[in-house]
Amino acid sequence: MALVLSATGLFLYLRLGSDLDRTIDQGLRARADEVTALVKQADSGLRGGGRLADSDETFAQILDAKGRVIDASSQYARRPLLRPGDLARAQTSTTLVDQQVYVRSEKESTRLLATPVRAQDQRLIVVVGSSLESRDASLRDLGTLLLVGGPVALLLAALAGYGLSAASLRTVESMRRRAEEISAAAPGRRLPVPPANDEIARLGHTLNDMLARLEVAFNRERTFVSDASHELRTPLAVLKAELELALRRGRSRQELEQAVRSAAEETDRLVQLAEDLLVIARSDQGGLPVRPARIDAVEVLNDVRDRFALRSEETARPIVVEEAAVELWADPLRLRQALGNLVDNALRYGQGPVRLYVLQANGEVELHVSDEGPGFPAAFLGKAFERFTRGDEGRGRGGSGLGLAIVEAIARAHMGRAGAANRSEGGADVFLTLAAAPPGGRAAAGGDATPDGTPGNALPR
């Protein structure tokens, strides 16, 4: 503000000086034209018309070529107003000169205009002048006003700016104090947002949206830890009970073998659950590694069928793969893991044959796993891929509720999606939709890159 006021004051001072100078110059030129006309019209000599009229602010002289005064205003009749150098220039062209002139024994700042004229067969110089005292006084008054009023205006502007800034930042301070009070122990609190639609209000809305997202993520992580702890507690308790029974005295060899076998089964369940939790955790961090490559879809389905062949025979539930010549772009290990989860669910909860087939349309490939069981409860379909969710008690027996969540995580890692539906003729149908070609049409270099081009390491199946 000090710079603005200084620049404004300087501009006003210079502008006023320029306007006053222009006014004085116009007056001098008009006066010079009048005197020149008088000189040219005099028939009885230059002094015939009497001496030039006096004026309070302007005066005049008529000089000959040698600088001698021929006629002049009364107070300037004795000595020429022009100096020798200015006299020489005035003989050829009109000249403006600022100089000090004695008026009534006092020096005054004046402006002189000298112009050559030829009259009565003589080369003459008409000199008119005007005092600059009024102009200097006006500039002094303005300078004084600026020097006195400038600091006052600066002080008022500073106070007004401080008040405006304080009023604007009061909202920011209230937002800061509220942010200081927000913690994970007291969720649901938000920053106060002013009613105005300005930058601060938009910042407040953005921060509140961020707090809402963080709260959702925190609740999700807390639920994940709680559910994981609950899922781990059951097999650990069973494992501990089996080991305690095995340590009791009087146990037969057969009973000991059965207890160890049961403990091994619970250990396998713990290992599988730990691997599933690791997949979910990496998926939440956006770092689930995949190694995409061009693979034959039916070949992958056949591998999954062979993996569950023994279990299929034991349950008398055939696994049928429908042949189709379809290729897709995916990580074979991750794809087998996802399809294995779907087949395991179908064998565990469904009925009748398990069908594995492929559909292709619009550059995408759908891999379906369907059964002929009761299907999903209607209320469960909307949350089928949420972690630790089960359709009902019957469908939840023996599972952790992570199978479909892992399927969706693998689909997302491939920039695809997963879906579930109930078949009209009965049974459940779960599918993955993946790309038939690599993103951007680029082929994998050695199959060691994730969809975003970063290196990745696949976990063992």
Short mmCIF file of C-alpha atoms in Angstrom, two decimals:
data_model
loop_
_atom_site.label_atom_id
_atom_site.label_comp_id
_atom_site.label_asym_id
_atom_site.label_seq_id
_atom_site.Cartn_x
_atom_site.Cartn_y
_atom_site.Cartn_z
CA MET A 1 0.00 0.00 0.00
CA ALA A 2 2.93 2.35 0.71
CA LEU A 3 4.23 1.71 -2.82
CA VAL A 4 0.78 2.28 -4.32
CA LEU A 5 0.25 5.53 -2.42
CA SER A 6 3.77 6.77 -3.27
CA ALA A 7 3.30 5.99 -6.95
CA THR A 8 -0.13 7.65 -6.96
CA GLY A 9 1.19 10.75 -5.21
CA LEU A 10 4.13 11.03 -7.60
CA PHE A 11 1.78 10.64 -10.56
CA LEU A 12 -0.54 13.39 -9.26
CA TYR A 13 2.41 15.72 -8.56
CA LEU A 14 3.95 15.24 -12.01
CA ARG A 15 0.57 15.45 -13.75
CA LEU A 16 -0.32 18.72 -12.04
CA GLY A 17 3.11 20.19 -12.89
CA SER A 18 2.69 19.12 -16.51
CA ASP A 19 -0.80 20.64 -16.75
CA LEU A 20 0.35 23.93 -15.20
CA ASP A 21 3.36 24.11 -17.56
CA ARG A 22 1.13 23.47 -20.55
CA THR A 23 -1.25 26.22 -19.45
CA ILE A 24 1.63 28.67 -18.97
CA ASP A 25 3.11 27.80 -22.38
CA GLN A 26 -0.24 28.34 -24.10
CA GLY A 27 -0.58 31.71 -22.39
CA LEU A 28 2.95 32.74 -23.44
CA ARG A 29 2.30 31.82 -27.06
CA ALA A 30 -0.94 33.80 -27.09
CA ARG A 31 0.85 36.78 -25.52
CA ALA A 32 3.71 36.51 -28.04
CA ASP A 33 1.24 36.53 -30.93
CA GLU A 34 -0.36 39.71 -29.57
CA VAL A 35 2.97 41.50 -29.14
CA THR A 36 4.13 40.39 -32.60
CA ALA A 37 0.93 41.78 -34.11
CA LEU A 38 1.47 45.11 -32.33
CA VAL A 39 5.05 45.33 -33.58
CA LYS A 40 4.07 44.67 -37.18
CA GLN A 41 1.19 47.20 -37.11
CA ALA A 42 3.20 50.15 -35.68
CA ASP A 43 3.57 52.86 -38.40
CA SER A 44 5.35 55.51 -36.42
CA GLY A 45 8.15 53.40 -35.00
CA LEU A 46 8.24 50.85 -32.28
CA ARG A 47 7.71 53.41 -29.59
CA GLY A 48 5.00 55.19 -31.38
CA GLY A 49 2.27 53.08 -29.86
CA GLY A 50 3.54 53.63 -26.32
CA ARG A 51 5.19 51.21 -24.03
CA LEU A 52 3.91 47.67 -23.75
CA ALA A 53 1.12 47.32 -21.25
CA ASP A 54 2.09 46.01 -17.80
CA SER A 55 0.58 42.86 -16.33
CA ASP A 56 0.75 41.28 -12.88
CA GLU A 57 1.75 37.87 -14.23
CA THR A 58 3.08 38.39 -17.75
CA PHE A 59 5.60 40.83 -19.21
CA ALA A 60 7.24 41.47 -22.55
CA GLN A 61 10.33 42.93 -24.23
CA ILE A 62 11.28 43.75 -27.80
CA LEU A 63 14.98 43.32 -28.56
CA ASP A 64 16.99 44.12 -31.63
CA ALA A 65 19.46 41.71 -33.19
CA LYS A 66 22.23 42.85 -30.80
CA GLY A 67 20.08 42.28 -27.70
CA ARG A 68 19.34 45.93 -26.93
CA VAL A 69 15.94 46.68 -25.40
CA ILE A 70 13.72 48.58 -27.83
CA ASP A 71 10.51 48.37 -25.90
CA ALA A 72 9.46 46.53 -22.70
CA SER A 73 7.09 46.33 -19.80
CA SER A 74 7.95 49.05 -17.29
CA GLN A 75 9.68 46.86 -14.68
CA TYR A 76 11.89 45.16 -17.29
CA ALA A 77 12.86 48.19 -19.41
CA ARG A 78 16.49 48.47 -18.41
CA ARG A 79 18.17 45.15 -19.07
CA PRO A 80 17.46 42.42 -21.63
CA LEU A 81 15.79 39.25 -20.29
CA LEU A 82 17.68 36.88 -22.58
CA ARG A 83 21.22 35.69 -21.99
CA PRO A 84 23.62 35.80 -24.97
CA GLY A 85 23.27 32.09 -25.73
CA ASP A 86 19.49 32.18 -25.55
CA LEU A 87 19.53 35.35 -27.72
CA ALA A 88 21.47 33.55 -30.44
CA ARG A 89 19.00 30.65 -30.52
CA ALA A 90 16.01 33.00 -30.48
CA GLN A 91 17.20 34.73 -33.68
CA THR A 92 16.51 31.56 -35.68
CA SER A 93 13.59 29.84 -33.91
CA THR A 94 11.09 30.17 -31.10
CA THR A 95 12.77 29.30 -27.78
CA LEU A 96 11.43 28.52 -24.30
CA VAL A 97 13.69 29.32 -21.35
CA ASP A 98 13.29 28.93 -17.57
CA GLN A 99 15.49 31.32 -15.59
CA GLN A 100 15.65 33.56 -12.55
CA VAL A 101 14.67 37.19 -13.20
CA TYR A 102 14.93 40.19 -10.84
CA VAL A 103 11.54 41.75 -10.20
CA ARG A 104 11.50 44.70 -7.82
CA SER A 105 14.95 43.70 -6.54
CA GLU A 106 13.81 40.09 -5.89
CA LYS A 107 14.64 37.07 -7.89
CA GLU A 108 11.68 35.15 -9.28
CA SER A 109 11.42 31.97 -11.33
CA THR A 110 10.06 32.82 -14.75
CA ARG A 111 9.46 31.20 -18.06
CA LEU A 112 10.39 33.13 -21.18
CA LEU A 113 9.28 32.59 -24.76
CA ALA A 114 11.40 34.32 -27.43
CA THR A 115 10.43 34.37 -31.09
CA PRO A 116 12.04 36.18 -34.05
CA VAL A 117 10.02 38.72 -36.06
CA ARG A 118 10.78 41.05 -38.97
CA ALA A 119 9.10 44.41 -38.83
CA GLN A 120 9.87 47.82 -40.35
CA ASP A 121 12.93 46.45 -42.13
CA GLN A 122 14.48 45.19 -38.89
CA ARG A 123 15.19 41.78 -37.37
CA LEU A 124 13.64 41.89 -33.94
CA ILE A 125 13.04 39.42 -31.15
CA VAL A 126 9.81 39.43 -29.17
CA VAL A 127 10.25 38.13 -25.64
CA VAL A 128 7.28 37.40 -23.39
CA GLY A 129 7.50 35.94 -19.91
CA SER A 130 5.38 34.73 -17.05
CA SER A 131 6.15 34.27 -13.39
CA LEU A 132 6.25 30.69 -12.12
CA GLU A 133 5.52 31.68 -8.57
CA SER A 134 1.83 30.62 -8.68
CA ARG A 135 2.74 27.33 -10.31
CA ASP A 136 5.46 26.60 -7.75
CA ALA A 137 3.08 27.51 -4.93
CA SER A 138 0.45 25.08 -6.26
CA LEU A 139 3.02 22.30 -6.47
CA ARG A 140 4.26 23.07 -2.94
CA ASP A 141 0.72 22.92 -1.61
CA LEU A 142 0.10 19.59 -3.33
CA GLY A 143 3.43 18.20 -2.10
CA THR A 144 2.60 19.24 1.46
CA LEU A 145 -0.83 17.65 1.20
CA LEU A 146 0.67 14.40 -0.09
CA LEU A 147 3.38 14.31 2.57
CA VAL A 148 0.83 14.88 5.33
CA GLY A 149 -2.11 12.97 3.92
CA GLY A 150 -0.07 10.04 2.52
CA PRO A 151 0.95 8.58 5.91
CA VAL A 152 -2.59 9.10 7.21
CA ALA A 153 -4.03 7.32 4.17
CA LEU A 154 -1.42 4.56 4.58
CA LEU A 155 -2.37 4.10 8.22
CA LEU A 156 -6.08 3.94 7.42
CA ALA A 157 -5.45 1.51 4.55
CA ALA A 158 -3.27 -0.68 6.77
CA LEU A 159 -5.92 -0.76 9.49
CA ALA A 160 -8.63 -1.57 6.95
CA GLY A 161 -6.48 -4.27 5.35
CA TYR A 162 -5.64 -5.77 8.73
CA GLY A 163 -9.30 -5.82 9.71
CA LEU A 164 -10.32 -7.41 6.42
CA SER A 165 -7.56 -10.03 6.63
CA ALA A 166 -8.38 -10.80 10.25
CA ALA A 167 -12.06 -11.22 9.39
CA SER A 168 -11.19 -13.51 6.48
CA LEU A 169 -8.68 -15.58 8.45
CA ARG A 170 -10.97 -15.90 11.46
CA THR A 171 -12.69 -18.73 9.60
CA VAL A 172 -9.33 -20.36 8.89
CA GLU A 173 -8.42 -20.13 12.58
CA SER A 174 -11.71 -21.74 13.59
CA MET A 175 -11.08 -24.51 11.05
CA ARG A 176 -7.57 -25.00 12.49
CA ARG A 177 -8.87 -25.25 16.06
CA ARG A 178 -11.51 -27.77 15.02
CA ALA A 179 -8.93 -29.80 13.07
CA GLU A 180 -6.78 -29.86 16.20
CA GLU A 181 -9.68 -31.42 18.12
CA ILE A 182 -10.54 -34.08 15.53
CA SER A 183 -9.15 -37.53 16.31
CA ALA A 184 -9.87 -41.15 15.50
CA ALA A 185 -11.43 -41.55 18.95
CA ALA A 186 -14.19 -39.06 18.09
CA PRO A 187 -15.21 -39.72 14.46
CA GLY A 188 -17.89 -37.80 12.63
CA ARG A 189 -16.62 -34.29 13.40
CA ARG A 190 -16.09 -31.87 10.53
CA LEU A 191 -14.51 -28.48 9.95
CA PRO A 192 -16.78 -25.40 10.13
CA VAL A 193 -17.38 -24.00 6.64
CA PRO A 194 -18.37 -20.34 6.05
CA PRO A 195 -21.57 -19.73 4.05
CA ALA A 196 -19.76 -17.73 1.36
CA ASN A 197 -18.84 -19.46 -1.89
CA ASP A 198 -15.17 -18.44 -1.88
CA GLU A 199 -11.79 -20.18 -1.83
CA ILE A 200 -11.86 -20.75 1.93
CA ALA A 201 -15.34 -22.31 1.77
CA ARG A 202 -14.27 -24.58 -1.09
CA LEU A 203 -11.15 -25.54 0.86
CA GLY A 204 -13.34 -26.39 3.87
CA HIS A 205 -15.62 -28.60 1.75
CA THR A 206 -12.60 -30.34 0.22
CA LEU A 207 -11.05 -31.00 3.64
CA ASN A 208 -14.38 -32.29 4.99
CA ASP A 209 -14.66 -34.65 2.03
CA MET A 210 -11.12 -35.82 2.73
CA LEU A 211 -11.99 -36.39 6.40
CA ALA A 212 -15.03 -38.41 5.34
CA ARG A 213 -12.87 -40.58 3.06
CA LEU A 214 -10.27 -41.05 5.80
CA GLU A 215 -13.00 -41.97 8.27
CA VAL A 216 -14.41 -44.55 5.88
CA ALA A 217 -10.92 -45.96 5.31
CA PHE A 218 -10.22 -46.02 9.05
CA ASN A 219 -13.51 -47.77 9.79
CA ARG A 220 -12.79 -50.24 7.03
CA GLU A 221 -9.34 -50.98 8.41
CA ARG A 222 -10.68 -51.30 11.95
CA THR A 223 -13.40 -53.67 10.75
CA PHE A 224 -10.83 -55.61 8.76
CA VAL A 225 -8.59 -56.05 11.80
CA SER A 226 -11.54 -57.01 13.99
CA ASP A 227 -12.89 -59.54 11.49
CA ALA A 228 -9.43 -60.97 10.83
CA SER A 229 -8.85 -61.38 14.55
CA HIS A 230 -12.20 -63.13 14.89
CA GLU A 231 -11.44 -65.46 11.97
CA LEU A 232 -7.99 -66.30 13.34
CA ARG A 233 -9.29 -66.97 16.84
CA THR A 234 -11.41 -70.00 15.89
CA PRO A 235 -8.70 -72.13 14.17
CA LEU A 236 -6.17 -71.14 16.82
CA ALA A 237 -8.55 -72.25 19.58
CA VAL A 238 -9.22 -75.55 17.81
CA LEU A 239 -5.50 -76.06 17.23
CA LYS A 240 -4.74 -75.42 20.89
CA ALA A 241 -7.49 -77.83 21.99
CA GLU A 242 -6.21 -80.58 19.69
CA LEU A 243 -2.67 -80.17 20.97
CA GLU A 244 -3.81 -80.21 24.59
CA LEU A 245 -5.77 -83.43 23.95
CA ALA A 246 -2.74 -84.97 22.30
CA LEU A 247 -0.61 -84.18 25.37
CA ARG A 248 -2.92 -85.95 27.78
CA ARG A 249 -1.69 -89.27 29.16
CA GLY A 250 -3.30 -92.51 28.17
CA ARG A 251 -3.94 -91.54 24.58
CA SER A 252 -3.67 -94.32 22.02
CA ARG A 253 -1.53 -94.11 18.90
CA GLN A 254 -4.66 -93.81 16.76
CA GLU A 255 -6.01 -90.98 18.90
CA LEU A 256 -2.68 -89.19 18.74
CA GLU A 257 -2.54 -89.51 14.95
CA GLN A 258 -6.11 -88.19 14.67
CA ALA A 259 -5.28 -85.21 16.92
CA VAL A 260 -2.13 -84.38 14.92
CA ARG A 261 -4.05 -84.73 11.64
CA SER A 262 -6.75 -82.38 12.94
CA ALA A 263 -4.07 -79.91 14.07
CA ALA A 264 -2.47 -80.06 10.63
CA GLU A 265 -5.83 -79.29 9.01
CA GLU A 266 -6.30 -76.26 11.24
CA THR A 267 -2.73 -75.17 10.45
CA ASP A 268 -3.51 -75.39 6.73
CA ARG A 269 -6.60 -73.29 7.35
CA LEU A 270 -4.51 -70.71 9.20
CA VAL A 271 -1.96 -70.61 6.37
CA GLN A 272 -4.71 -70.16 3.78
CA LEU A 273 -6.36 -67.45 5.85
CA ALA A 274 -3.03 -65.64 6.29
CA GLU A 275 -2.44 -65.74 2.52
CA ASP A 276 -5.95 -64.44 1.87
CA LEU A 277 -5.46 -61.60 4.34
CA LEU A 278 -2.15 -60.73 2.66
CA VAL A 279 -3.87 -60.53 -0.74
CA ILE A 280 -6.60 -58.25 0.68
CA ALA A 281 -4.02 -56.02 2.41
CA ARG A 282 -1.95 -55.64 -0.76
CA SER A 283 -5.08 -54.91 -2.74
CA ASP A 284 -6.04 -52.11 -0.31
CA GLN A 285 -2.58 -50.61 -0.75
CA GLY A 286 -2.96 -50.65 -4.54
CA GLY A 287 0.01 -52.97 -4.86
CA LEU A 288 -1.44 -56.42 -5.61
CA PRO A 289 1.24 -57.68 -8.04
CA VAL A 290 0.23 -59.32 -11.29
CA ARG A 291 2.23 -60.55 -14.27
CA PRO A 292 -0.13 -60.27 -17.24
CA ALA A 293 0.45 -62.31 -20.36
CA ARG A 294 -1.59 -63.61 -23.28
CA ILE A 295 -3.08 -66.97 -22.22
CA ASP A 296 -5.68 -69.43 -23.44
CA ALA A 297 -8.83 -69.10 -21.36
CA VAL A 298 -9.98 -72.73 -21.71
CA GLU A 299 -6.51 -73.99 -20.78
CA VAL A 300 -6.75 -72.09 -17.49
CA LEU A 301 -10.24 -73.51 -16.86
CA ASN A 302 -8.94 -77.04 -17.49
CA ASP A 303 -6.10 -76.48 -15.01
CA VAL A 304 -8.60 -75.39 -12.37
CA ARG A 305 -10.80 -78.44 -13.10
CA ASP A 306 -7.80 -80.78 -12.72
CA ARG A 307 -6.91 -79.14 -9.42
CA PHE A 308 -10.33 -80.00 -7.97
CA ALA A 309 -10.67 -83.39 -9.71
CA LEU A 310 -10.24 -85.48 -6.55
CA ARG A 311 -12.71 -83.41 -4.60
CA SER A 312 -15.14 -83.56 -7.51
CA GLU A 313 -15.00 -87.38 -7.48
CA GLU A 314 -15.45 -87.55 -3.70
CA THR A 315 -18.57 -85.36 -3.81
CA ALA A 316 -19.89 -86.82 -7.08
CA ARG A 317 -20.08 -83.29 -8.45
CA PRO A 318 -18.61 -83.25 -11.97
CA ILE A 319 -16.78 -80.10 -13.15
CA VAL A 320 -17.59 -79.41 -16.80
CA VAL A 321 -15.47 -77.10 -18.98
CA GLU A 322 -17.07 -75.85 -22.17
CA GLU A 323 -14.58 -75.61 -25.02
CA ALA A 324 -14.02 -72.25 -26.76
CA ALA A 325 -11.12 -70.68 -28.67
CA VAL A 326 -10.67 -67.52 -26.59
CA GLU A 327 -7.51 -65.76 -25.46
CA LEU A 328 -7.23 -63.06 -22.82
CA TRP A 329 -4.68 -60.85 -21.12
CA ALA A 330 -4.14 -61.87 -17.46
CA ASP A 331 -1.78 -63.26 -14.84
CA PRO A 332 -2.22 -67.06 -15.04
CA LEU A 333 -1.43 -67.68 -11.35
CA ARG A 334 -3.78 -64.95 -10.11
CA LEU A 335 -6.49 -66.04 -12.53
CA ARG A 336 -6.23 -69.65 -11.32
CA GLN A 337 -6.42 -68.39 -7.73
CA ALA A 338 -9.62 -66.44 -8.44
CA LEU A 339 -11.27 -69.27 -10.40
CA GLY A 340 -10.19 -71.74 -7.73
CA ASN A 341 -12.03 -69.67 -5.10
CA LEU A 342 -15.16 -69.70 -7.27
CA VAL A 343 -15.01 -73.46 -7.86
CA ASP A 344 -14.39 -74.07 -4.15
CA ASN A 345 -17.48 -72.02 -3.28
CA ALA A 346 -19.55 -73.86 -5.88
CA LEU A 347 -18.47 -77.26 -4.52
CA ARG A 348 -18.93 -76.17 -0.93
CA TYR A 349 -22.33 -74.46 -1.15
CA GLY A 350 -23.88 -75.45 -4.49
CA GLN A 351 -25.42 -78.56 -5.93
CA GLY A 352 -25.19 -80.52 -9.18
CA PRO A 353 -22.48 -80.13 -11.82
CA VAL A 354 -20.16 -77.11 -11.80
CA ARG A 355 -19.93 -75.45 -15.22
CA LEU A 356 -16.91 -73.41 -16.33
CA TYR A 357 -17.32 -71.49 -19.58
CA VAL A 358 -16.10 -68.38 -21.42
CA LEU A 359 -17.95 -65.56 -23.19
CA GLN A 360 -16.33 -62.87 -25.35
CA ALA A 361 -17.78 -59.53 -26.48
CA ASN A 362 -16.63 -55.91 -27.05
CA GLY A 363 -12.97 -56.70 -26.45
CA GLU A 364 -13.65 -58.31 -23.05
CA VAL A 365 -13.67 -61.90 -21.83
CA GLU A 366 -16.04 -63.24 -19.16
CA LEU A 367 -15.07 -66.39 -17.25
CA HIS A 368 -18.13 -67.95 -15.57
CA VAL A 369 -18.45 -70.51 -12.78
CA SER A 370 -22.03 -71.69 -12.18
CA ASP A 371 -23.79 -74.42 -10.19
CA GLU A 372 -27.32 -75.73 -9.71
CA GLY A 373 -27.70 -75.08 -5.99
CA PRO A 374 -30.03 -72.71 -4.14
CA GLY A 375 -28.11 -69.64 -5.35
CA PHE A 376 -27.42 -66.50 -3.35
CA PRO A 377 -29.99 -64.92 -1.00
CA ALA A 378 -31.41 -61.79 -2.66
CA ALA A 379 -30.18 -59.53 0.16
CA PHE A 380 -26.67 -60.94 -0.14
CA LEU A 381 -26.06 -60.23 -3.84
CA GLY A 382 -25.37 -56.52 -3.26
CA LYS A 383 -22.57 -57.27 -0.79
CA ALA A 384 -21.35 -60.62 -2.10
CA PHE A 385 -17.83 -59.31 -2.74
CA GLU A 386 -17.38 -57.57 0.60
CA ARG A 387 -14.83 -59.15 2.88
CA PHE A 388 -15.94 -61.40 5.76
CA THR A 389 -19.52 -61.61 4.45
CA ARG A 390 -21.52 -64.83 4.16
CA GLY A 391 -24.92 -65.53 2.70
CA ASP A 392 -26.24 -67.36 5.76
CA GLU A 393 -25.14 -69.76 8.47
CA GLY A 394 -25.33 -72.70 6.12
CA ARG A 395 -23.21 -71.04 3.44
CA GLY A 396 -20.83 -69.65 6.01
CA ARG A 397 -19.76 -72.98 7.47
CA GLY A 398 -16.12 -73.72 6.91
CA GLY A 399 -15.28 -70.44 5.11
CA SER A 400 -13.71 -67.15 6.10
CA GLY A 401 -15.84 -64.89 3.91
CA LEU A 402 -12.78 -63.73 1.93
CA GLY A 403 -13.08 -65.88 -1.21
CA LEU A 404 -15.22 -63.53 -3.29
CA ALA A 405 -13.39 -60.46 -1.90
CA ILE A 406 -10.13 -61.93 -3.24
CA VAL A 407 -11.80 -62.60 -6.59
CA GLU A 408 -12.79 -58.95 -6.86
CA ALA A 409 -9.32 -57.79 -5.77
CA ILE A 410 -7.71 -59.87 -8.50
CA ALA A 411 -10.20 -58.54 -11.07
CA ARG A 412 -9.42 -54.94 -10.06
CA ALA A 413 -5.67 -55.63 -10.28
CA HIS A 414 -6.31 -56.60 -13.92
CA MET A 415 -8.42 -53.44 -14.45
CA GLY A 416 -11.47 -55.67 -14.74
CA ARG A 417 -14.45 -56.44 -12.55
CA ALA A 418 -16.29 -59.30 -10.86
CA GLY A 419 -20.01 -60.01 -10.69
CA ALA A 420 -22.51 -62.48 -9.25
CA ALA A 421 -26.09 -63.39 -10.12
CA ASN A 422 -28.70 -66.08 -9.60
CA ARG A 423 -29.59 -68.17 -12.63
CA SER A 424 -33.23 -68.25 -13.67
CA GLU A 425 -33.19 -72.06 -13.75
CA GLY A 426 -31.62 -72.19 -10.28
CA GLY A 427 -28.12 -71.92 -8.93
CA ALA A 428 -25.47 -69.23 -8.65
CA ASP A 429 -23.39 -67.73 -11.45
CA VAL A 430 -20.19 -65.83 -10.57
CA PHE A 431 -17.92 -64.37 -13.23
CA LEU A 432 -14.81 -62.27 -13.91
CA THR A 433 -14.62 -59.75 -16.75
CA LEU A 434 -11.08 -59.14 -18.04
CA ALA A 435 -9.50 -57.51 -21.09
CA ALA A 436 -8.97 -59.62 -24.19
CA ALA A 437 -5.92 -57.50 -25.16
CA PRO A 438 -3.26 -55.62 -23.18
CA PRO A 439 -4.00 -51.97 -22.27
CA GLY A 440 -3.00 -49.71 -25.16
CA GLY A 441 -2.28 -52.74 -27.34
CA ARG A 442 1.19 -53.23 -25.83
CA ALA A 443 2.55 -56.72 -25.44
CA ALA A 444 4.18 -57.79 -22.21
CA ALA A 445 7.95 -57.87 -22.12
CA GLY A 446 8.73 -61.15 -20.45
CA GLY A 447 5.45 -61.10 -18.54
CA ASP A 448 7.03 -59.35 -15.54
CA ALA A 449 5.01 -56.15 -15.35
CA THR A 450 1.87 -55.05 -13.58
CA PRO A 451 -0.93 -53.37 -15.57
CA ASP A 452 0.59 -49.97 -14.77
CA GLY A 453 3.98 -51.06 -16.12
CA THR A 454 5.72 -51.58 -12.73
CA PRO A 455 7.53 -54.82 -11.89
CA GLY A 456 5.57 -57.32 -9.86
CA ASN A 457 6.08 -60.63 -8.12
CA ALA A 458 3.21 -63.10 -8.00
CA LEU A 459 2.50 -64.92 -4.78
CA PRO A 460 2.45 -68.72 -4.92
CA ARG A 461 -0.91 -70.29 -5.51
#
